[in-house]
Structure formats: structure tokens, C-alpha cells
JSON list of C-alpha atoms and ligand atoms in Angstrom, two decimals:
[
{"chain": "A", "resi": 32, "resn": "MET", "atom": "CA", "xyz": [-196.50, -158.53, -139.06]},
{"chain": "A", "resi": 33, "resn": "LYS", "atom": "CA", "xyz": [-199.98, -160.36, -138.64]},
{"chain": "A", "resi": 34, "resn": "ARG", "atom": "CA", "xyz": [-203.18, -157.94, -139.46]},
{"chain": "A", "resi": 35, "resn": "ILE", "atom": "CA", "xyz": [-206.36, -158.32, -137.16]},
{"chain": "A", "resi": 36, "resn": "VAL", "atom": "CA", "xyz": [-210.14, -156.63, -137.68]},
{"chain": "A", "resi": 37, "resn": "ILE", "atom": "CA", "xyz": [-212.33, -156.38, -135.07]},
{"chain": "A", "resi": 38, "resn": "LEU", "atom": "CA", "xyz": [-215.70, -155.88, -135.60]},
{"chain": "A", "resi": 39, "resn": "ILE", "atom": "CA", "xyz": [-218.04, -154.94, -132.92]},
{"chain": "A", "resi": 40, "resn": "SER", "atom": "CA", "xyz": [-221.56, -153.63, -132.49]},
{"chain": "A", "resi": 41, "resn": "GLY", "atom": "CA", "xyz": [-221.19, -151.90, -128.53]},
{"chain": "A", "resi": 42, "resn": "ARG", "atom": "CA", "xyz": [-219.18, -150.88, -126.34]},
{"chain": "A", "resi": 43, "resn": "GLY", "atom": "CA", "xyz": [-215.92, -152.45, -127.29]},
{"chain": "A", "resi": 44, "resn": "SER", "atom": "CA", "xyz": [-214.63, -153.47, -123.74]},
{"chain": "A", "resi": 45, "resn": "ASN", "atom": "CA", "xyz": [-213.29, -156.92, -125.16]},
{"chain": "A", "resi": 46, "resn": "MET", "atom": "CA", "xyz": [-211.43, -154.68, -128.27]},
{"chain": "A", "resi": 47, "resn": "GLN", "atom": "CA", "xyz": [-210.00, -152.30, -125.61]},
{"chain": "A", "resi": 48, "resn": "ALA", "atom": "CA", "xyz": [-208.82, -155.38, -123.72]},
{"chain": "A", "resi": 49, "resn": "VAL", "atom": "CA", "xyz": [-207.01, -156.88, -127.42]},
{"chain": "A", "resi": 50, "resn": "LEU", "atom": "CA", "xyz": [-205.86, -153.34, -128.25]},
{"chain": "A", "resi": 51, "resn": "ASP", "atom": "CA", "xyz": [-204.07, -152.80, -124.72]},
{"chain": "A", "resi": 52, "resn": "ALA", "atom": "CA", "xyz": [-202.54, -156.27, -124.95]},
{"chain": "A", "resi": 53, "resn": "LYS", "atom": "CA", "xyz": [-200.09, -155.15, -126.89]},
{"chain": "A", "resi": 54, "resn": "LEU", "atom": "CA", "xyz": [-200.07, -158.21, -129.12]},
{"chain": "A", "resi": 55, "resn": "ASP", "atom": "CA", "xyz": [-197.56, -159.05, -131.85]},
{"chain": "A", "resi": 56, "resn": "ALA", "atom": "CA", "xyz": [-200.25, -157.75, -134.76]},
{"chain": "A", "resi": 57, "resn": "THR", "atom": "CA", "xyz": [-201.27, -154.70, -135.84]},
{"chain": "A", "resi": 58, "resn": "VAL", "atom": "CA", "xyz": [-205.09, -153.76, -135.76]},
{"chain": "A", "resi": 59, "resn": "ALA", "atom": "CA", "xyz": [-205.64, -152.71, -139.15]},
{"chain": "A", "resi": 60, "resn": "ALA", "atom": "CA", "xyz": [-209.53, -151.78, -138.35]},
{"chain": "A", "resi": 61, "resn": "VAL", "atom": "CA", "xyz": [-212.23, -151.87, -136.30]},
{"chain": "A", "resi": 62, "resn": "ILE", "atom": "CA", "xyz": [-215.79, -152.42, -138.05]},
{"chain": "A", "resi": 63, "resn": "SER", "atom": "CA", "xyz": [-219.23, -152.18, -136.97]},
{"chain": "A", "resi": 64, "resn": "ASN", "atom": "CA", "xyz": [-222.38, -152.53, -138.34]},
{"chain": "A", "resi": 65, "resn": "ASN", "atom": "CA", "xyz": [-224.11, -149.76, -135.27]},
{"chain": "A", "resi": 66, "resn": "PRO", "atom": "CA", "xyz": [-222.79, -146.06, -136.40]},
{"chain": "A", "resi": 67, "resn": "ALA", "atom": "CA", "xyz": [-223.65, -145.66, -132.74]},
{"chain": "A", "resi": 68, "resn": "ALA", "atom": "CA", "xyz": [-221.23, -148.05, -131.06]},
{"chain": "A", "resi": 69, "resn": "GLY", "atom": "CA", "xyz": [-219.31, -146.86, -128.65]},
{"chain": "A", "resi": 70, "resn": "GLY", "atom": "CA", "xyz": [-216.17, -148.64, -129.17]},
{"chain": "A", "resi": 71, "resn": "LEU", "atom": "CA", "xyz": [-215.90, -146.72, -132.01]},
{"chain": "A", "resi": 72, "resn": "GLU", "atom": "CA", "xyz": [-214.60, -143.43, -130.41]},
{"chain": "A", "resi": 73, "resn": "LEU", "atom": "CA", "xyz": [-212.05, -145.18, -128.56]},
{"chain": "A", "resi": 74, "resn": "ALA", "atom": "CA", "xyz": [-211.19, -146.81, -131.54]},
{"chain": "A", "resi": 75, "resn": "ARG", "atom": "CA", "xyz": [-210.45, -143.66, -133.06]},
{"chain": "A", "resi": 76, "resn": "SER", "atom": "CA", "xyz": [-208.83, -141.97, -129.91]},
{"chain": "A", "resi": 77, "resn": "ARG", "atom": "CA", "xyz": [-206.08, -145.13, -130.19]},
{"chain": "A", "resi": 78, "resn": "GLY", "atom": "CA", "xyz": [-205.69, -144.76, -133.68]},
{"chain": "A", "resi": 79, "resn": "VAL", "atom": "CA", "xyz": [-207.51, -147.11, -134.58]},
{"chain": "A", "resi": 80, "resn": "GLU", "atom": "CA", "xyz": [-209.13, -147.03, -138.54]},
{"chain": "A", "resi": 81, "resn": "THR", "atom": "CA", "xyz": [-212.81, -147.10, -137.71]},
{"chain": "A", "resi": 82, "resn": "VAL", "atom": "CA", "xyz": [-215.58, -148.34, -140.29]},
{"chain": "A", "resi": 83, "resn": "VAL", "atom": "CA", "xyz": [-219.54, -148.17, -140.42]},
{"chain": "A", "resi": 84, "resn": "VAL", "atom": "CA", "xyz": [-221.06, -150.84, -142.21]},
{"chain": "A", "resi": 85, "resn": "ASN", "atom": "CA", "xyz": [-224.18, -149.97, -141.53]},
{"chain": "A", "resi": 86, "resn": "HIS", "atom": "CA", "xyz": [-226.67, -153.05, -141.77]},
{"chain": "A", "resi": 87, "resn": "ARG", "atom": "CA", "xyz": [-230.27, -151.23, -141.77]},
{"chain": "A", "resi": 88, "resn": "GLU", "atom": "CA", "xyz": [-228.56, -149.97, -145.62]},
{"chain": "A", "resi": 89, "resn": "TYR", "atom": "CA", "xyz": [-229.03, -153.21, -147.16]},
{"chain": "A", "resi": 90, "resn": "PRO", "atom": "CA", "xyz": [-232.07, -155.47, -147.80]},
{"chain": "A", "resi": 91, "resn": "ASP", "atom": "CA", "xyz": [-231.01, -158.97, -146.47]},
{"chain": "A", "resi": 92, "resn": "ARG", "atom": "CA", "xyz": [-227.97, -160.50, -144.62]},
{"chain": "A", "resi": 93, "resn": "ALA", "atom": "CA", "xyz": [-226.50, -161.85, -147.77]},
{"chain": "A", "resi": 94, "resn": "SER", "atom": "CA", "xyz": [-225.91, -158.17, -149.14]},
{"chain": "A", "resi": 95, "resn": "PHE", "atom": "CA", "xyz": [-224.73, -156.87, -145.88]},
{"chain": "A", "resi": 96, "resn": "ASP", "atom": "CA", "xyz": [-222.13, -159.50, -145.60]},
{"chain": "A", "resi": 97, "resn": "LEU", "atom": "CA", "xyz": [-221.26, -159.42, -149.20]},
{"chain": "A", "resi": 98, "resn": "VAL", "atom": "CA", "xyz": [-219.97, -155.86, -148.45]},
{"chain": "A", "resi": 99, "resn": "LEU", "atom": "CA", "xyz": [-219.29, -156.70, -145.21]},
{"chain": "A", "resi": 100, "resn": "GLY", "atom": "CA", "xyz": [-216.63, -159.22, -146.29]},
{"chain": "A", "resi": 101, "resn": "ASP", "atom": "CA", "xyz": [-215.31, -157.01, -149.10]},
{"chain": "A", "resi": 102, "resn": "ARG", "atom": "CA", "xyz": [-214.44, -154.05, -146.53]},
{"chain": "A", "resi": 103, "resn": "ILE", "atom": "CA", "xyz": [-212.87, -156.67, -144.65]},
{"chain": "A", "resi": 104, "resn": "ALA", "atom": "CA", "xyz": [-210.96, -158.45, -147.31]},
{"chain": "A", "resi": 105, "resn": "SER", "atom": "CA", "xyz": [-209.53, -155.17, -148.54]},
{"chain": "A", "resi": 106, "resn": "TYR", "atom": "CA", "xyz": [-207.76, -155.09, -144.73]},
{"chain": "A", "resi": 107, "resn": "GLN", "atom": "CA", "xyz": [-206.00, -158.28, -145.89]},
{"chain": "A", "resi": 108, "resn": "PRO", "atom": "CA", "xyz": [-206.72, -159.61, -142.46]},
{"chain": "A", "resi": 109, "resn": "ASP", "atom": "CA", "xyz": [-204.79, -162.82, -140.86]},
{"chain": "A", "resi": 110, "resn": "LEU", "atom": "CA", "xyz": [-207.65, -163.00, -138.32]},
{"chain": "A", "resi": 111, "resn": "ILE", "atom": "CA", "xyz": [-211.30, -161.53, -137.78]},
{"chain": "A", "resi": 112, "resn": "VAL", "atom": "CA", "xyz": [-211.95, -160.96, -134.22]},
{"chain": "A", "resi": 113, "resn": "LEU", "atom": "CA", "xyz": [-216.09, -160.55, -133.26]},
{"chain": "A", "resi": 114, "resn": "ALA", "atom": "CA", "xyz": [-216.07, -158.82, -130.20]},
{"chain": "A", "resi": 115, "resn": "GLY", "atom": "CA", "xyz": [-220.11, -158.27, -129.28]},
{"chain": "A", "resi": 116, "resn": "PHE", "atom": "CA", "xyz": [-220.25, -158.12, -133.03]},
{"chain": "A", "resi": 117, "resn": "MET", "atom": "CA", "xyz": [-224.29, -158.68, -132.55]},
{"chain": "A", "resi": 118, "resn": "ARG", "atom": "CA", "xyz": [-224.72, -159.88, -136.05]},
{"chain": "A", "resi": 119, "resn": "ILE", "atom": "CA", "xyz": [-225.57, -163.28, -137.20]},
{"chain": "A", "resi": 120, "resn": "LEU", "atom": "CA", "xyz": [-223.15, -163.95, -140.15]},
{"chain": "A", "resi": 121, "resn": "THR", "atom": "CA", "xyz": [-224.18, -166.29, -143.35]},
{"chain": "A", "resi": 122, "resn": "GLN", "atom": "CA", "xyz": [-222.56, -169.42, -143.91]},
{"chain": "A", "resi": 123, "resn": "ALA", "atom": "CA", "xyz": [-221.38, -167.79, -147.42]},
{"chain": "A", "resi": 124, "resn": "PHE", "atom": "CA", "xyz": [-219.39, -165.19, -145.27]},
{"chain": "A", "resi": 125, "resn": "ILE", "atom": "CA", "xyz": [-217.96, -167.50, -142.80]},
{"chain": "A", "resi": 126, "resn": "GLU", "atom": "CA", "xyz": [-216.61, -169.74, -145.59]},
{"chain": "A", "resi": 127, "resn": "ARG", "atom": "CA", "xyz": [-214.93, -166.98, -146.86]},
{"chain": "A", "resi": 128, "resn": "PHE", "atom": "CA", "xyz": [-212.73, -166.78, -144.09]},
{"chain": "A", "resi": 129, "resn": "ASN", "atom": "CA", "xyz": [-212.80, -169.97, -142.80]},
{"chain": "A", "resi": 130, "resn": "ASP", "atom": "CA", "xyz": [-210.85, -171.00, -139.54]},
{"chain": "A", "resi": 131, "resn": "ARG", "atom": "CA", "xyz": [-209.65, -167.30, -139.80]},
{"chain": "A", "resi": 132, "resn": "ILE", "atom": "CA", "xyz": [-212.91, -165.71, -137.62]},
{"chain": "A", "resi": 133, "resn": "MET", "atom": "CA", "xyz": [-213.17, -166.14, -133.61]},
{"chain": "A", "resi": 134, "resn": "ASN", "atom": "CA", "xyz": [-216.27, -164.75, -131.51]},
{"chain": "A", "resi": 135, "resn": "ILE", "atom": "CA", "xyz": [-216.04, -164.68, -127.53]},
{"chain": "A", "resi": 136, "resn": "HIS", "atom": "CA", "xyz": [-219.36, -165.50, -125.89]},
{"chain": "A", "resi": 137, "resn": "PRO", "atom": "CA", "xyz": [-220.38, -165.12, -122.37]},
{"chain": "A", "resi": 138, "resn": "SER", "atom": "CA", "xyz": [-220.97, -168.75, -121.23]},
{"chain": "A", "resi": 139, "resn": "LEU", "atom": "CA", "xyz": [-219.03, -171.77, -120.38]},
{"chain": "A", "resi": 140, "resn": "LEU", "atom": "CA", "xyz": [-220.47, -173.42, -124.31]},
{"chain": "A", "resi": 141, "resn": "PRO", "atom": "CA", "xyz": [-222.11, -175.45, -125.40]},
{"chain": "A", "resi": 142, "resn": "ALA", "atom": "CA", "xyz": [-224.49, -174.72, -122.26]},
{"chain": "A", "resi": 143, "resn": "PHE", "atom": "CA", "xyz": [-226.59, -171.29, -122.90]},
{"chain": "A", "resi": 144, "resn": "PRO", "atom": "CA", "xyz": [-225.66, -170.31, -126.61]},
{"chain": "A", "resi": 145, "resn": "GLY", "atom": "CA", "xyz": [-227.57, -167.32, -127.88]},
{"chain": "A", "resi": 146, "resn": "MET", "atom": "CA", "xyz": [-228.39, -164.20, -125.62]},
{"chain": "A", "resi": 147, "resn": "ASP", "atom": "CA", "xyz": [-229.11, -163.74, -121.62]},
{"chain": "A", "resi": 148, "resn": "THR", "atom": "CA", "xyz": [-226.58, -166.13, -121.02]},
{"chain": "A", "resi": 149, "resn": "HIS", "atom": "CA", "xyz": [-226.59, -164.75, -117.41]},
{"chain": "A", "resi": 150, "resn": "ARG", "atom": "CA", "xyz": [-230.04, -164.54, -116.62]},
{"chain": "A", "resi": 151, "resn": "ARG", "atom": "CA", "xyz": [-230.06, -167.98, -117.84]},
{"chain": "A", "resi": 152, "resn": "ALA", "atom": "CA", "xyz": [-227.23, -169.31, -116.00]},
{"chain": "A", "resi": 153, "resn": "LEU", "atom": "CA", "xyz": [-228.79, -167.73, -112.66]},
{"chain": "A", "resi": 154, "resn": "GLU", "atom": "CA", "xyz": [-232.35, -169.18, -113.76]},
{"chain": "A", "resi": 155, "resn": "LYS", "atom": "CA", "xyz": [-230.67, -172.71, -113.69]},
{"chain": "A", "resi": 156, "resn": "GLY", "atom": "CA", "xyz": [-228.84, -172.29, -110.25]},
{"chain": "A", "resi": 157, "resn": "VAL", "atom": "CA", "xyz": [-225.55, -173.56, -112.24]},
{"chain": "A", "resi": 158, "resn": "ARG", "atom": "CA", "xyz": [-222.46, -173.38, -109.88]},
{"chain": "A", "resi": 159, "resn": "LEU", "atom": "CA", "xyz": [-219.74, -172.89, -112.56]},
{"chain": "A", "resi": 160, "resn": "HIS", "atom": "CA", "xyz": [-220.53, -170.03, -114.97]},
{"chain": "A", "resi": 161, "resn": "GLY", "atom": "CA", "xyz": [-217.53, -168.17, -117.00]},
{"chain": "A", "resi": 162, "resn": "CYS", "atom": "CA", "xyz": [-216.93, -167.57, -121.08]},
{"chain": "A", "resi": 163, "resn": "THR", "atom": "CA", "xyz": [-215.38, -169.31, -124.65]},
{"chain": "A", "resi": 164, "resn": "VAL", "atom": "CA", "xyz": [-213.37, -168.01, -127.04]},
{"chain": "A", "resi": 165, "resn": "HIS", "atom": "CA", "xyz": [-214.02, -170.10, -129.98]},
{"chain": "A", "resi": 166, "resn": "PHE", "atom": "CA", "xyz": [-213.74, -170.43, -133.97]},
{"chain": "A", "resi": 167, "resn": "VAL", "atom": "CA", "xyz": [-216.96, -169.60, -135.98]},
{"chain": "A", "resi": 168, "resn": "THR", "atom": "CA", "xyz": [-218.93, -171.92, -137.92]},
{"chain": "A", "resi": 169, "resn": "PRO", "atom": "CA", "xyz": [-222.10, -171.59, -139.26]},
{"chain": "A", "resi": 170, "resn": "PHE", "atom": "CA", "xyz": [-223.54, -173.27, -136.61]},
{"chain": "A", "resi": 171, "resn": "LEU", "atom": "CA", "xyz": [-224.67, -170.18, -133.84]},
{"chain": "A", "resi": 172, "resn": "ASP", "atom": "CA", "xyz": [-222.04, -170.35, -130.99]},
{"chain": "A", "resi": 173, "resn": "SER", "atom": "CA", "xyz": [-221.04, -173.72, -131.37]},
{"chain": "A", "resi": 174, "resn": "GLY", "atom": "CA", "xyz": [-217.12, -173.57, -133.59]},
{"chain": "A", "resi": 175, "resn": "PRO", "atom": "CA", "xyz": [-214.64, -175.09, -132.26]},
{"chain": "A", "resi": 176, "resn": "ILE", "atom": "CA", "xyz": [-213.69, -174.33, -128.39]},
{"chain": "A", "resi": 177, "resn": "ILE", "atom": "CA", "xyz": [-210.03, -172.35, -128.06]},
{"chain": "A", "resi": 178, "resn": "ILE", "atom": "CA", "xyz": [-210.25, -171.13, -124.02]},
{"chain": "A", "resi": 179, "resn": "GLN", "atom": "CA", "xyz": [-212.80, -171.22, -121.69]},
{"chain": "A", "resi": 180, "resn": "ALA", "atom": "CA", "xyz": [-212.88, -168.93, -118.06]},
{"chain": "A", "resi": 181, "resn": "ALA", "atom": "CA", "xyz": [-214.96, -169.82, -115.58]},
{"chain": "A", "resi": 182, "resn": "VAL", "atom": "CA", "xyz": [-216.08, -168.12, -112.53]},
{"chain": "A", "resi": 183, "resn": "SER", "atom": "CA", "xyz": [-218.05, -169.52, -109.56]},
{"chain": "A", "resi": 184, "resn": "VAL", "atom": "CA", "xyz": [-221.57, -168.56, -109.24]},
{"chain": "A", "resi": 185, "resn": "LEU", "atom": "CA", "xyz": [-221.80, -166.66, -105.52]},
{"chain": "A", "resi": 186, "resn": "PRO", "atom": "CA", "xyz": [-225.52, -166.70, -103.47]},
{"chain": "A", "resi": 187, "resn": "GLY", "atom": "CA", "xyz": [-226.61, -163.18, -103.44]},
{"chain": "A", "resi": 188, "resn": "ASP", "atom": "CA", "xyz": [-225.27, -162.70, -107.04]},
{"chain": "A", "resi": 189, "resn": "ASP", "atom": "CA", "xyz": [-227.77, -161.02, -109.89]},
{"chain": "A", "resi": 190, "resn": "GLU", "atom": "CA", "xyz": [-227.10, -160.55, -113.37]},
{"chain": "A", "resi": 191, "resn": "PRO", "atom": "CA", "xyz": [-224.81, -157.45, -113.41]},
{"chain": "A", "resi": 192, "resn": "ARG", "atom": "CA", "xyz": [-222.71, -158.75, -110.65]},
{"chain": "A", "resi": 193, "resn": "LEU", "atom": "CA", "xyz": [-222.30, -162.32, -112.52]},
{"chain": "A", "resi": 194, "resn": "ALA", "atom": "CA", "xyz": [-221.91, -160.57, -115.76]},
{"chain": "A", "resi": 195, "resn": "ALA", "atom": "CA", "xyz": [-219.20, -157.85, -114.84]},
{"chain": "A", "resi": 196, "resn": "ARG", "atom": "CA", "xyz": [-217.41, -161.16, -113.06]},
{"chain": "A", "resi": 197, "resn": "VAL", "atom": "CA", "xyz": [-217.47, -163.05, -116.59]},
{"chain": "A", "resi": 198, "resn": "LEU", "atom": "CA", "xyz": [-216.65, -159.83, -118.36]},
{"chain": "A", "resi": 199, "resn": "GLU", "atom": "CA", "xyz": [-213.52, -159.39, -116.42]},
{"chain": "A", "resi": 200, "resn": "GLN", "atom": "CA", "xyz": [-212.16, -162.95, -117.30]},
{"chain": "A", "resi": 201, "resn": "GLU", "atom": "CA", "xyz": [-213.34, -162.58, -121.26]},
{"chain": "A", "resi": 202, "resn": "HIS", "atom": "CA", "xyz": [-210.93, -159.52, -121.07]},
{"chain": "A", "resi": 203, "resn": "LYS", "atom": "CA", "xyz": [-208.12, -162.30, -120.37]},
{"chain": "A", "resi": 204, "resn": "ALA", "atom": "CA", "xyz": [-209.11, -164.93, -122.17]},
{"chain": "A", "resi": 205, "resn": "TYR", "atom": "CA", "xyz": [-209.97, -163.21, -125.73]},
{"chain": "A", "resi": 206, "resn": "PRO", "atom": "CA", "xyz": [-205.93, -161.41, -125.89]},
{"chain": "A", "resi": 207, "resn": "LEU", "atom": "CA", "xyz": [-204.48, -165.15, -124.73]},
{"chain": "A", "resi": 208, "resn": "ALA", "atom": "CA", "xyz": [-206.47, -166.99, -127.41]},
{"chain": "A", "resi": 209, "resn": "ILE", "atom": "CA", "xyz": [-205.42, -164.29, -130.12]},
{"chain": "A", "resi": 210, "resn": "ARG", "atom": "CA", "xyz": [-201.91, -164.31, -128.88]},
{"chain": "A", "resi": 211, "resn": "TRP", "atom": "CA", "xyz": [-202.05, -168.33, -129.40]},
{"chain": "A", "resi": 212, "resn": "PHE", "atom": "CA", "xyz": [-203.65, -167.76, -133.03]},
{"chain": "A", "resi": 213, "resn": "LEU", "atom": "CA", "xyz": [-200.80, -165.29, -133.83]},
{"chain": "A", "resi": 214, "resn": "ASN", "atom": "CA", "xyz": [-197.71, -167.33, -132.40]},
{"chain": "A", "resi": 215, "resn": "GLY", "atom": "CA", "xyz": [-199.19, -170.52, -134.62]},
{"chain": "A", "resi": 216, "resn": "ARG", "atom": "CA", "xyz": [-200.13, -172.76, -131.50]},
{"chain": "A", "resi": 217, "resn": "LEU", "atom": "CA", "xyz": [-203.60, -173.67, -132.38]},
{"chain": "A", "resi": 218, "resn": "ALA", "atom": "CA", "xyz": [-204.86, -176.30, -134.88]},
{"chain": "A", "resi": 219, "resn": "ILE", "atom": "CA", "xyz": [-208.04, -177.50, -135.67]},
{"chain": "A", "resi": 220, "resn": "GLU", "atom": "CA", "xyz": [-208.12, -181.29, -135.73]},
{"chain": "A", "resi": 221, "resn": "ASN", "atom": "CA", "xyz": [-211.30, -183.43, -136.02]},
{"chain": "A", "resi": 222, "resn": "GLY", "atom": "CA", "xyz": [-213.67, -180.21, -135.29]},
{"chain": "A", "resi": 223, "resn": "ARG", "atom": "CA", "xyz": [-211.04, -179.07, -131.89]},
{"chain": "A", "resi": 224, "resn": "VAL", "atom": "CA", "xyz": [-208.67, -176.83, -130.94]},
{"chain": "A", "resi": 225, "resn": "ARG", "atom": "CA", "xyz": [-205.78, -178.44, -130.31]},
{"chain": "A", "resi": 226, "resn": "VAL", "atom": "CA", "xyz": [-202.88, -175.78, -128.43]},
{"chain": "A", "resi": 227, "resn": "SER", "atom": "CA", "xyz": [-199.26, -176.41, -128.77]},
{"chain": "A", "resi": 228, "resn": "GLY", "atom": "CA", "xyz": [-196.30, -175.22, -126.81]},
{"chain": "A", "resi": 229, "resn": "ASP", "atom": "CA", "xyz": [-196.19, -174.83, -123.43]},
{"chain": "A", "resi": 230, "resn": "CYS", "atom": "CA", "xyz": [-198.69, -172.92, -121.55]},
{"chain": "A", "resi": 231, "resn": "ARG", "atom": "CA", "xyz": [-199.69, -172.91, -117.55]},
{"chain": "A", "resi": 232, "resn": "TYR", "atom": "CA", "xyz": [-203.13, -172.59, -119.18]},
{"chain": "A", "resi": 233, "resn": "PRO", "atom": "CA", "xyz": [-203.86, -175.22, -121.90]},
{"chain": "A", "resi": 234, "resn": "GLY", "atom": "CA", "xyz": [-207.74, -173.35, -122.84]},
{"chain": "A", "resi": 235, "resn": "ALA", "atom": "CA", "xyz": [-208.94, -172.93, -119.37]},
{"chain": "A", "resi": 236, "resn": "PHE", "atom": "CA", "xyz": [-208.46, -171.31, -116.23]},
{"chain": "A", "resi": 237, "resn": "ILE", "atom": "CA", "xyz": [-210.80, -170.36, -113.15]},
{"chain": "A", "resi": 238, "resn": "ALA", "atom": "CA", "xyz": [-210.88, -167.64, -111.23]},
{"chain": "A", "resi": 239, "resn": "PRO", "atom": "CA", "xyz": [-210.42, -167.07, -108.69]},
{"chain": "A", "resi": 240, "resn": "GLU", "atom": "CA", "xyz": [-207.82, -169.62, -108.59]},
{"chain": "A", "resi": 241, "resn": "PRO", "atom": "CA", "xyz": [-208.31, -173.12, -106.57]},
{"chain": "A", "resi": 242, "resn": "ALA", "atom": "CA", "xyz": [-206.13, -172.48, -103.23]},
{"chain": "B", "resi": 541, "resn": "GRF", "atom": "C1", "xyz": [-219.41, -159.72, -124.17]},
{"chain": "B", "resi": 541, "resn": "GRF", "atom": "O1", "xyz": [-219.93, -160.05, -122.98]},
{"chain": "B", "resi": 541, "resn": "GRF", "atom": "C2", "xyz": [-219.67, -160.70, -125.35]},
{"chain": "B", "resi": 541, "resn": "GRF", "atom": "O2", "xyz": [-218.99, -161.90, -124.67]},
{"chain": "B", "resi": 541, "resn": "GRF", "atom": "C3", "xyz": [-220.57, -160.62, -125.95]},
{"chain": "B", "resi": 541, "resn": "GRF", "atom": "O3", "xyz": [-220.89, -159.30, -125.95]},
{"chain": "B", "resi": 541, "resn": "GRF", "atom": "C4", "xyz": [-220.09, -158.52, -124.61]},
{"chain": "B", "resi": 541, "resn": "GRF", "atom": "C5", "xyz": [-219.42, -157.41, -125.65]},
{"chain": "B", "resi": 541, "resn": "GRF", "atom": "O4", "xyz": [-219.01, -156.48, -124.67]},
{"chain": "B", "resi": 541, "resn": "GRF", "atom": "N1", "xyz": [-220.29, -161.47, -127.27]},
{"chain": "B", "resi": 541, "resn": "GRF", "atom": "P1", "xyz": [-218.24, -155.33, -125.20]},
{"chain": "B", "resi": 541, "resn": "GRF", "atom": "O5", "xyz": [-218.90, -154.73, -126.34]},
{"chain": "B", "resi": 541, "resn": "GRF", "atom": "O6", "xyz": [-217.07, -156.05, -125.81]},
{"chain": "B", "resi": 541, "resn": "GRF", "atom": "O7", "xyz": [-217.94, -154.55, -123.83]}
]
């Protein structure tokens, strides 16, 4: 059975979606940099081992990432899933787990990397917004794209409404991307992800689907 470690910093709704997806894998641990992350309790209530590595207890990113990496490595994961993990990881950390770290970002990358994606999407007046699951590289929010889900931006949308609509799609896209990984269907070729095998959505979907 393949092994997953999930990293969170907050409420953990994407983590919950992954746990609920009944993937053919063991979630070996949920690790948070934030002792107050709501998702920790949720993970414990599902019988998943939880660990806190509080970044505030380390003088710099490098020393935090070293300890974090050692804790992760002790679970021998096949995949590390960043689910609302709000720390920038060092190049050394990312190279240590090369091509085995996934992230979900709440925009259609490469549009709106970084923070406040929903506010910025509304400010720009984009008609389509969404989320992206990608492999993590040392360049923030710009690793090879695995799956994207798009939603329409509707007249009258505000940040919370748009965020909620995108989050609903995040909860579908992330388990699907992880399932593809676990089934060996993802290959990185020239910095791009190829999804092999038949699938209804070869890496993209729009919600609601066009009639
Ligand atoms: C999600 O919007 C995710 O895309 C972003 O941070 C948020 C985390 O939410 N990276 P949750 O903790 O999974 O509920």
C-alpha cells in the first residue's frame, strides 16, 4: 500500500476531502506547522496520526525544513500532499522529495500565484477562475500542472462566494490528482505532466459542466 503524508496549516478541508476519498493508500500522518490548526483535531478523530512541527521554534527556514523533512521521511511516504500548508519550502526540502510533493492552489495557474487569489481575480474581472493541483518545484506556484478545475465568475460574486465555489472544486480535483498519482498515471515530461490511460477528464474540468 502506498503511503501519503499530508501537511496542513489551517482548517484542513482539502485534507478532509482526501481522507474521505477512500484512496488506495495509507495516510501515514498529518503534519502541521501550526499547533492551532483545526484540521489536526479532525485528523485525530479519523484515527490518523498527527504531528506538530512549529516553525516558530526554529531560527530560520533551513532548520525548520530539515526537522520537518526528517519527520516526514520517518513515515517513508510515496507522496507528500500540501493541503493549505502556508509555509514556503526551501529548495533543499523540495529536492529531497523531488517529484513527490503536490500542492493545491486556488487559481487557474499561472494566473494569480501567491496570496489573495480570489480578491485579485475579482479585481481583474476574469470570467473564469478555479484551482490547480501541481507538483511542487522550487519556484512558487509554478510546478508542472496535474489538474485544473474552472468555475464561472458570476455577476454579484464577492470574495467569500467565489472562494466557496472554487473550494467545492478543490475537494474534487485534489483526490482525483492523488488517485492518478497512486495509479502510476502521471509522468513528468519536459516540465509538463502527462496523464496516461482513459479518463473522462484528462486533467481539466469545468463546473458546472457546459450543457
Ligand atoms: C485552499 O483554498 C487551498 O487551495 C489553499 O489554501 C486553502 C486551504 O484550505 N492552498 P483548507 O485548509 O484545505 O480548508
